[in-house]
Tab-separated table of C-alpha atoms in Angstrom:
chain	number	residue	atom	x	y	z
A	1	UNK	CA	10.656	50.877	25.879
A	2	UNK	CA	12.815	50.984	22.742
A	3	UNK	CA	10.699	49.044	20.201
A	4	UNK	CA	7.015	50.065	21.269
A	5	UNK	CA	4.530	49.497	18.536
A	6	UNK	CA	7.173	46.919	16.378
A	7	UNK	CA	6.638	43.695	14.981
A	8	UNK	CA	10.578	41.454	15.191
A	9	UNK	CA	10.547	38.274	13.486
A	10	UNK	CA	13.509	35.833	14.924
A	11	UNK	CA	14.624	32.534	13.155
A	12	UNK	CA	15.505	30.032	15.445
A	13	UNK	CA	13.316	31.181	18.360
A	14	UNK	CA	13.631	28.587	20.282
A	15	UNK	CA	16.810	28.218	21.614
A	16	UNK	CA	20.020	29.978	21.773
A	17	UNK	CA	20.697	33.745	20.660
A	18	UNK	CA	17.476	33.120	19.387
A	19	UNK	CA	15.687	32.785	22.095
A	20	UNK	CA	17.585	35.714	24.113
A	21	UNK	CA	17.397	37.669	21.527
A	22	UNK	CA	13.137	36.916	21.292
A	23	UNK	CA	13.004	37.667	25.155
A	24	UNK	CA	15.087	40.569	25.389
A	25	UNK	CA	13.106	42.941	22.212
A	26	UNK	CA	9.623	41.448	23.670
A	27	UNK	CA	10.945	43.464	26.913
A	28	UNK	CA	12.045	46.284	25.194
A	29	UNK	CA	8.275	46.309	23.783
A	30	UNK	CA	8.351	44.211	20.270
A	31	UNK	CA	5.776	41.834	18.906
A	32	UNK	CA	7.597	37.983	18.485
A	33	UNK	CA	7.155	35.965	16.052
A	34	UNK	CA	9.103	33.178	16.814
A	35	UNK	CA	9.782	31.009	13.705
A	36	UNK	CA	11.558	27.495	13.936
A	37	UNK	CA	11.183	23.930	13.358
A	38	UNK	CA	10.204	22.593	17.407
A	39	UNK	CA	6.769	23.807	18.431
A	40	UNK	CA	7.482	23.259	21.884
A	41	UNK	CA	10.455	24.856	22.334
A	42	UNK	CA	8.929	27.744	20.296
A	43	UNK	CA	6.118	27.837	22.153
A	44	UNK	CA	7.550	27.602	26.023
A	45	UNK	CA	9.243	30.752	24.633
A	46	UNK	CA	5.886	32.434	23.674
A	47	UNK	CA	4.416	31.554	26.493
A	48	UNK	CA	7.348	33.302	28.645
A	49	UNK	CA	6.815	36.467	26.480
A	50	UNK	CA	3.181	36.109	26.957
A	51	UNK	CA	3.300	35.708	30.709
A	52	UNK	CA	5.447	38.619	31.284
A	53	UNK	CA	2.596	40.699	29.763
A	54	UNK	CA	3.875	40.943	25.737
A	55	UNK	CA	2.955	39.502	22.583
A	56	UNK	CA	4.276	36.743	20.787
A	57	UNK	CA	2.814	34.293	18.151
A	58	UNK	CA	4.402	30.609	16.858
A	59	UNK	CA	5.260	30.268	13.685
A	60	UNK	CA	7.024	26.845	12.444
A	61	UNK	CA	8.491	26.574	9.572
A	62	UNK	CA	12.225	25.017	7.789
A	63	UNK	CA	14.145	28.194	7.139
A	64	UNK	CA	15.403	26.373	3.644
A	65	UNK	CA	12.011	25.494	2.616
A	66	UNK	CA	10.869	28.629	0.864
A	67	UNK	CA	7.265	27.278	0.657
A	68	UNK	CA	6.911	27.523	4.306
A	69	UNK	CA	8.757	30.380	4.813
A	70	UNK	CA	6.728	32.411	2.852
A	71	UNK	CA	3.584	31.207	4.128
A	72	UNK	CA	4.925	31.563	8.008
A	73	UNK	CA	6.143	35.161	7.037
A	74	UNK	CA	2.697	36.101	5.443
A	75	UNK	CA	0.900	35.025	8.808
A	76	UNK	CA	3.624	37.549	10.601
A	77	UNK	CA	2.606	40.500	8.172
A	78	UNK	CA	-0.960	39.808	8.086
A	79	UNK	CA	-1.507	39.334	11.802
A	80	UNK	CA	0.546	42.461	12.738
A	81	UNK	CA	0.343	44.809	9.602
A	82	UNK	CA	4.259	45.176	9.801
A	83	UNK	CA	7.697	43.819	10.064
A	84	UNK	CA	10.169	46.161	11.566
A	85	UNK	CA	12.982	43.862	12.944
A	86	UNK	CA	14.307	40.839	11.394
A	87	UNK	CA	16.961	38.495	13.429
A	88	UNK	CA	17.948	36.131	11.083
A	89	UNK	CA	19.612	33.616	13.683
A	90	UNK	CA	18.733	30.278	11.993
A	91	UNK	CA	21.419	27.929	11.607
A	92	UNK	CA	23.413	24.526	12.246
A	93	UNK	CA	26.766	23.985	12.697
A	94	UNK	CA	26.396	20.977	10.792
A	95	UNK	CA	29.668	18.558	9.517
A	96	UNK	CA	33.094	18.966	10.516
A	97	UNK	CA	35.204	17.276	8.231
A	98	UNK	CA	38.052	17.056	6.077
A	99	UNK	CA	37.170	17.124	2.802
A	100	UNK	CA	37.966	13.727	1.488
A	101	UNK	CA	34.772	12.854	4.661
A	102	UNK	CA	32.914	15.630	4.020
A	103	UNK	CA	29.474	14.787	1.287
A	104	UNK	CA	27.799	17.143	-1.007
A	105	UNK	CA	24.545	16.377	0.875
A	106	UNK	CA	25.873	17.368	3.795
A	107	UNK	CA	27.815	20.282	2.318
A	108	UNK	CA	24.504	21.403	0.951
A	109	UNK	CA	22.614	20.991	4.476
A	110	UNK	CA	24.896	23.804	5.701
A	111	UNK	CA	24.271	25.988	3.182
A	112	UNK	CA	20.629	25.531	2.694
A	113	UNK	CA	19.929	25.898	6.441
A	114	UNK	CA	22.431	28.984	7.345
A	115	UNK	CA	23.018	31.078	3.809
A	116	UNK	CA	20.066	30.413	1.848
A	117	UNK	CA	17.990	30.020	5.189
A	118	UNK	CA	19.270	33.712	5.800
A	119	UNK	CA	18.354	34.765	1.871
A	120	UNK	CA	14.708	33.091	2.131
A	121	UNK	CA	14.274	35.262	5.566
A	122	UNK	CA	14.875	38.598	4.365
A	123	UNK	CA	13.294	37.931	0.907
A	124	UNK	CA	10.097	37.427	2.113
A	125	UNK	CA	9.952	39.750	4.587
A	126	UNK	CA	11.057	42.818	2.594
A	127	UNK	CA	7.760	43.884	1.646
A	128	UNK	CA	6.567	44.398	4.996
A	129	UNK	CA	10.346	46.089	6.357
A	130	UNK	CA	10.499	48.680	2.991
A	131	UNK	CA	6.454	49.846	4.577
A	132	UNK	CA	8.047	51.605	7.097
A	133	UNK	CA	11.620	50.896	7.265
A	134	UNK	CA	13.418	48.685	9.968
A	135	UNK	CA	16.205	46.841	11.289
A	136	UNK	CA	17.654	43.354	9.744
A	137	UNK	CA	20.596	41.232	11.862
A	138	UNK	CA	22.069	38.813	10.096
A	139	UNK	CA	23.710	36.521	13.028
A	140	UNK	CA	26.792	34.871	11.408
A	141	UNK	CA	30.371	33.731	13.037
A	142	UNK	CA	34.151	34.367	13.693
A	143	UNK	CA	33.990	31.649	12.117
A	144	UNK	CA	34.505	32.188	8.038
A	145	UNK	CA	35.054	36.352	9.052
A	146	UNK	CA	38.149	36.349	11.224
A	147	UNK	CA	38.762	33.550	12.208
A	148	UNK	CA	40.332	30.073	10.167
A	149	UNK	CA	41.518	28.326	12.490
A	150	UNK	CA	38.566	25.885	13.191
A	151	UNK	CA	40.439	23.168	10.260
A	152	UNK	CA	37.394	20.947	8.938
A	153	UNK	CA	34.644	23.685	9.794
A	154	UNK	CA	34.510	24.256	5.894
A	155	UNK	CA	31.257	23.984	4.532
A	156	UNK	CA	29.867	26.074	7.987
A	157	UNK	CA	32.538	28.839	7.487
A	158	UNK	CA	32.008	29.548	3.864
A	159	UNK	CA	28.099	29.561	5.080
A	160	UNK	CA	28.817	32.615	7.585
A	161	UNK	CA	31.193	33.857	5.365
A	162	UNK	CA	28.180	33.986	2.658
A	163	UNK	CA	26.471	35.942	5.591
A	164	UNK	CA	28.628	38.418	5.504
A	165	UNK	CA	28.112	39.446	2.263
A	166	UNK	CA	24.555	39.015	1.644
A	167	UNK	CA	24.949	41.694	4.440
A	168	UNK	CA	26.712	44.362	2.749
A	169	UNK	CA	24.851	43.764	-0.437
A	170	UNK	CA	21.629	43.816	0.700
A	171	UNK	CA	22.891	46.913	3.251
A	172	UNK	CA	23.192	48.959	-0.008
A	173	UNK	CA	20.223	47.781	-1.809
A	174	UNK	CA	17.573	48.344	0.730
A	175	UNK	CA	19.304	51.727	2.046
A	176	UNK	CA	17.229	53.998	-0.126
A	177	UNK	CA	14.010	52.062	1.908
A	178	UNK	CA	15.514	52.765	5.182
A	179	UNK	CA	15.981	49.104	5.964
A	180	UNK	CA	19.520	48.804	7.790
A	181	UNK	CA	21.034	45.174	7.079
A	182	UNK	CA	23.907	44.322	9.295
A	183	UNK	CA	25.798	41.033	11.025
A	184	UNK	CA	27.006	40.254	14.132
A	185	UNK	CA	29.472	37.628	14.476
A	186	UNK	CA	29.357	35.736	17.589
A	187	UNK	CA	32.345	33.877	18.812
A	188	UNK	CA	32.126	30.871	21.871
A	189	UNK	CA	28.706	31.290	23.158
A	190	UNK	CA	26.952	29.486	25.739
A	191	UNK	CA	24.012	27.707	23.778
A	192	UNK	CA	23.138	24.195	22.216
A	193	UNK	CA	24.544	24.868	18.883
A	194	UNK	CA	26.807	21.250	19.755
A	195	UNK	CA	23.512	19.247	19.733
A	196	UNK	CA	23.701	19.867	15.633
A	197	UNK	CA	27.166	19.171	15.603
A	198	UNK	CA	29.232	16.679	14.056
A	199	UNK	CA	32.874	15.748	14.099
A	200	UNK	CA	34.237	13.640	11.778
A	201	UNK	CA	38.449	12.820	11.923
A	202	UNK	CA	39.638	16.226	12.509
A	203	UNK	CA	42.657	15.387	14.221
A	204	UNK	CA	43.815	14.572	11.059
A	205	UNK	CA	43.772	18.041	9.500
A	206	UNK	CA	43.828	20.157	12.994
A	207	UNK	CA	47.771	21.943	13.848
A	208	UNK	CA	48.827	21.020	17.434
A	209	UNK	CA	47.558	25.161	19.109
A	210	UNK	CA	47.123	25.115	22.230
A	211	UNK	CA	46.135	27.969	24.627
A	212	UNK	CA	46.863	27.789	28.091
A	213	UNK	CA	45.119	30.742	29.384
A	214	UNK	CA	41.822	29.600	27.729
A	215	UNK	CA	40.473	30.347	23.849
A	216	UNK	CA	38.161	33.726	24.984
A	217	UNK	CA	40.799	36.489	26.842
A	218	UNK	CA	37.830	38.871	28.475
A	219	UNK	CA	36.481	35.863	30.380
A	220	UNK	CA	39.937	33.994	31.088
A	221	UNK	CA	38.457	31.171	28.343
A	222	UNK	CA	34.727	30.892	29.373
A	223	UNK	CA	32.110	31.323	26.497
A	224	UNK	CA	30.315	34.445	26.419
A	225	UNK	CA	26.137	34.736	27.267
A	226	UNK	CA	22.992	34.590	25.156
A	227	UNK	CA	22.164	37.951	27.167
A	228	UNK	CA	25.456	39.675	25.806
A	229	UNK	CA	24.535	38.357	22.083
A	230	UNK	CA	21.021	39.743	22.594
A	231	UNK	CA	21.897	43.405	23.565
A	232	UNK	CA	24.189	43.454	20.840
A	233	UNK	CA	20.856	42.761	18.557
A	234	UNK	CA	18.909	44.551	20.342
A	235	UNK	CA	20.973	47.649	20.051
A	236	UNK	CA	20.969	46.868	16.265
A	237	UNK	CA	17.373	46.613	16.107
A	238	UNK	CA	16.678	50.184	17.898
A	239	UNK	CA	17.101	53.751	16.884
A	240	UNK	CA	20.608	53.848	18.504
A	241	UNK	CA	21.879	52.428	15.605
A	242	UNK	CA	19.916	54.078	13.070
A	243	UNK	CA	22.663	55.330	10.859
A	244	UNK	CA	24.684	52.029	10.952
A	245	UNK	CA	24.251	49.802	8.287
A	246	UNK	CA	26.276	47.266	6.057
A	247	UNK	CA	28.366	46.496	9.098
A	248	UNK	CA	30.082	43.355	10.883
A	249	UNK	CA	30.316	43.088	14.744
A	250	UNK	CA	32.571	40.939	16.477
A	251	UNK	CA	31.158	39.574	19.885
A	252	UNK	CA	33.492	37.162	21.053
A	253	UNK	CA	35.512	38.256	23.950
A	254	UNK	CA	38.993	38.472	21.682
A	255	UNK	CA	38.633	35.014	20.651
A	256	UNK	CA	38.745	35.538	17.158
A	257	UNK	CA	42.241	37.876	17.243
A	258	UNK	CA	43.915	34.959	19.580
A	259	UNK	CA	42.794	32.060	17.678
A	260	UNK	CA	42.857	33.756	13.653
C-alpha cells in the first residue's frame, strides 16, 4: 500500500472529493481524519473506512473558525503522533451574482470558507507535516485558474484563484522541510457542491455560449468522477510525486480550454 504508516487529514470529509479522496488513501493504507461541519456524514464515512479494516477518527470543526481548527488539528497530531498528508478540500460555491446583488457578507462567506479555510488548514498543521515531511493538496477550480467564463462566479473565483497562490508560496516556503504544497483544479465533477449554491440574476451578465457537443470534450459533456479527482490526490499524496511541488493540475476533461 502506498501510504502505510501515514496520518492524511481531509477537509470536507464528508462528501464530495472529500470523501473519495478519504476512502481512496484509507485503501492505499492512511490514517483519516475526517474534518467537517456534519457529524453524520463524517462519521458514515469513518465508519466505511473502519469497516473495510482501516483507521479513521471524526473530527468537526468550521474550516474558517481558527479556534476549532486548531483544536480539531491538535486531536489529529496528538492521537497519531504525525501529519503526513493534508487535502485541503473544504469549500462552498457560495453566491453567484452580479455585483450590484452580490453583499460583502456574502463575499466574505466565500472567502472565509475556501481561501482562509485553506490558510487555517495548513497553518495548523505544519508543525506536525515539517516532523517528517509530507504531502499538502490544495483542491481549488478551473474556475478563477483557466477558466472566466462562469460571469457572476466572482467572489468563488478570486477564492480558488487565492488557492492558487497560497500554493506556490507556501510550495517554496516549506520546500527546505520537505513538505510538497500543490493544487489540483477540478473542473465539472459529479458531487453536491450545488446544494451550497446560489444563483442570483445571472442572465443578466452571462454572453449567449452555447456548446452543442456538451461543456466536458473527454466525456462528450458528462461531469467527471469523485474516483478520478481522488487518484489525482492520491498520486499527489504518495512518493510518485515526490519531486513535484508548487504545481497546478487541471482535472476537467478539456472543459476549461473549451469554455476559457
Amino acid at each position: 500500500m502506498q501510504l502505510a504508516g501515514r496520518v492524511a487529514l481531509v477537509t470536507g470529509a464528508g462528501s464530495g472529493i472529500g470523501k473519495g479522496a478519504a476512502l481512496l488513501l484509507a485503501q492505499e493504507g492512511a490514517k483519516i481524519a475526517c474534518l467537517g461541519r456534519t457529524e453524520s456524514e463524517l462519521a458514515e464515512v469513518a465508519g466505511e473506512i473502519e469497516q473495510a479494516g482501516g483507521q479513521a477518527m471524526v473530527l468537526l470543526a468550521d474550516v474558517s473558525q481558527p479556534d476549532q481548527m486548531e483544536a480539531a488539528i491538535r486531536q489529529a497530531g496528538g492521537a497519531w503522533g504525525r501529519i503526513d498528508v493534508v487535502v485541503a478540500n473544504a469549500g462552498i460555491n457560495g453566491v453567484w451574482a452580479p455585483l450590484e446583488d452580490l453583499t460583502p457578507e456574502e463575499w466574505d462567506q466565500t472567502l472565509d470558507i475556501n481561501l482562509k479555510g485553506t490558510f487555517l488548514t495548513v497553518k495548523y498543521a505544519l508543525p506536525y507535516l515539517k516532523r517528517q515531511g509530507g504531502s499538502v493538496i490544495v483542491v481549488s477550480s478551473v474556475n478563477g485558474t483557466r477558466m472566466f467564463s462562469n460571469t457572476g462566479a466572482t467572489a468563488y473565483s478570486c477564492s480558488k484563484a487565492g488557492q492558487l497562490a497560497f500554493a506556490k508560496m507556501t510550495a517554496l516556503e516549506l520546500a527546505p522541510h520537505k513538505v510538497r504544497v500543490n493544487c489540483i483544479c477540478p473542473g465539472w465533477i459529479g458531487t453536491e457542491i450545488d446544494d451550497n449554491t446560489e444563483k442570483t440574476n445571472l442572465k443578466a451578465v452571462r454572453y449567449p455560449v452555447e456548446f452543442p457537443e456538451g461543456k466536458v470534450p473527454l466525456t462528450r459533456g458528462g461531469p467527471g468522477s469523485v474516483e478520478q479527482v481522488a487518484q489525482l490526490i492520491l498520486f499527489l499524496a504518495g512518493d510518485a510525486s515526490d519531486h513535484i511541488t508548487g504545481t497546478e493540475m487541471w482535472i476537467d476533461g478539456g472543459q476549461s480550454l473549451l469554455q476559457g
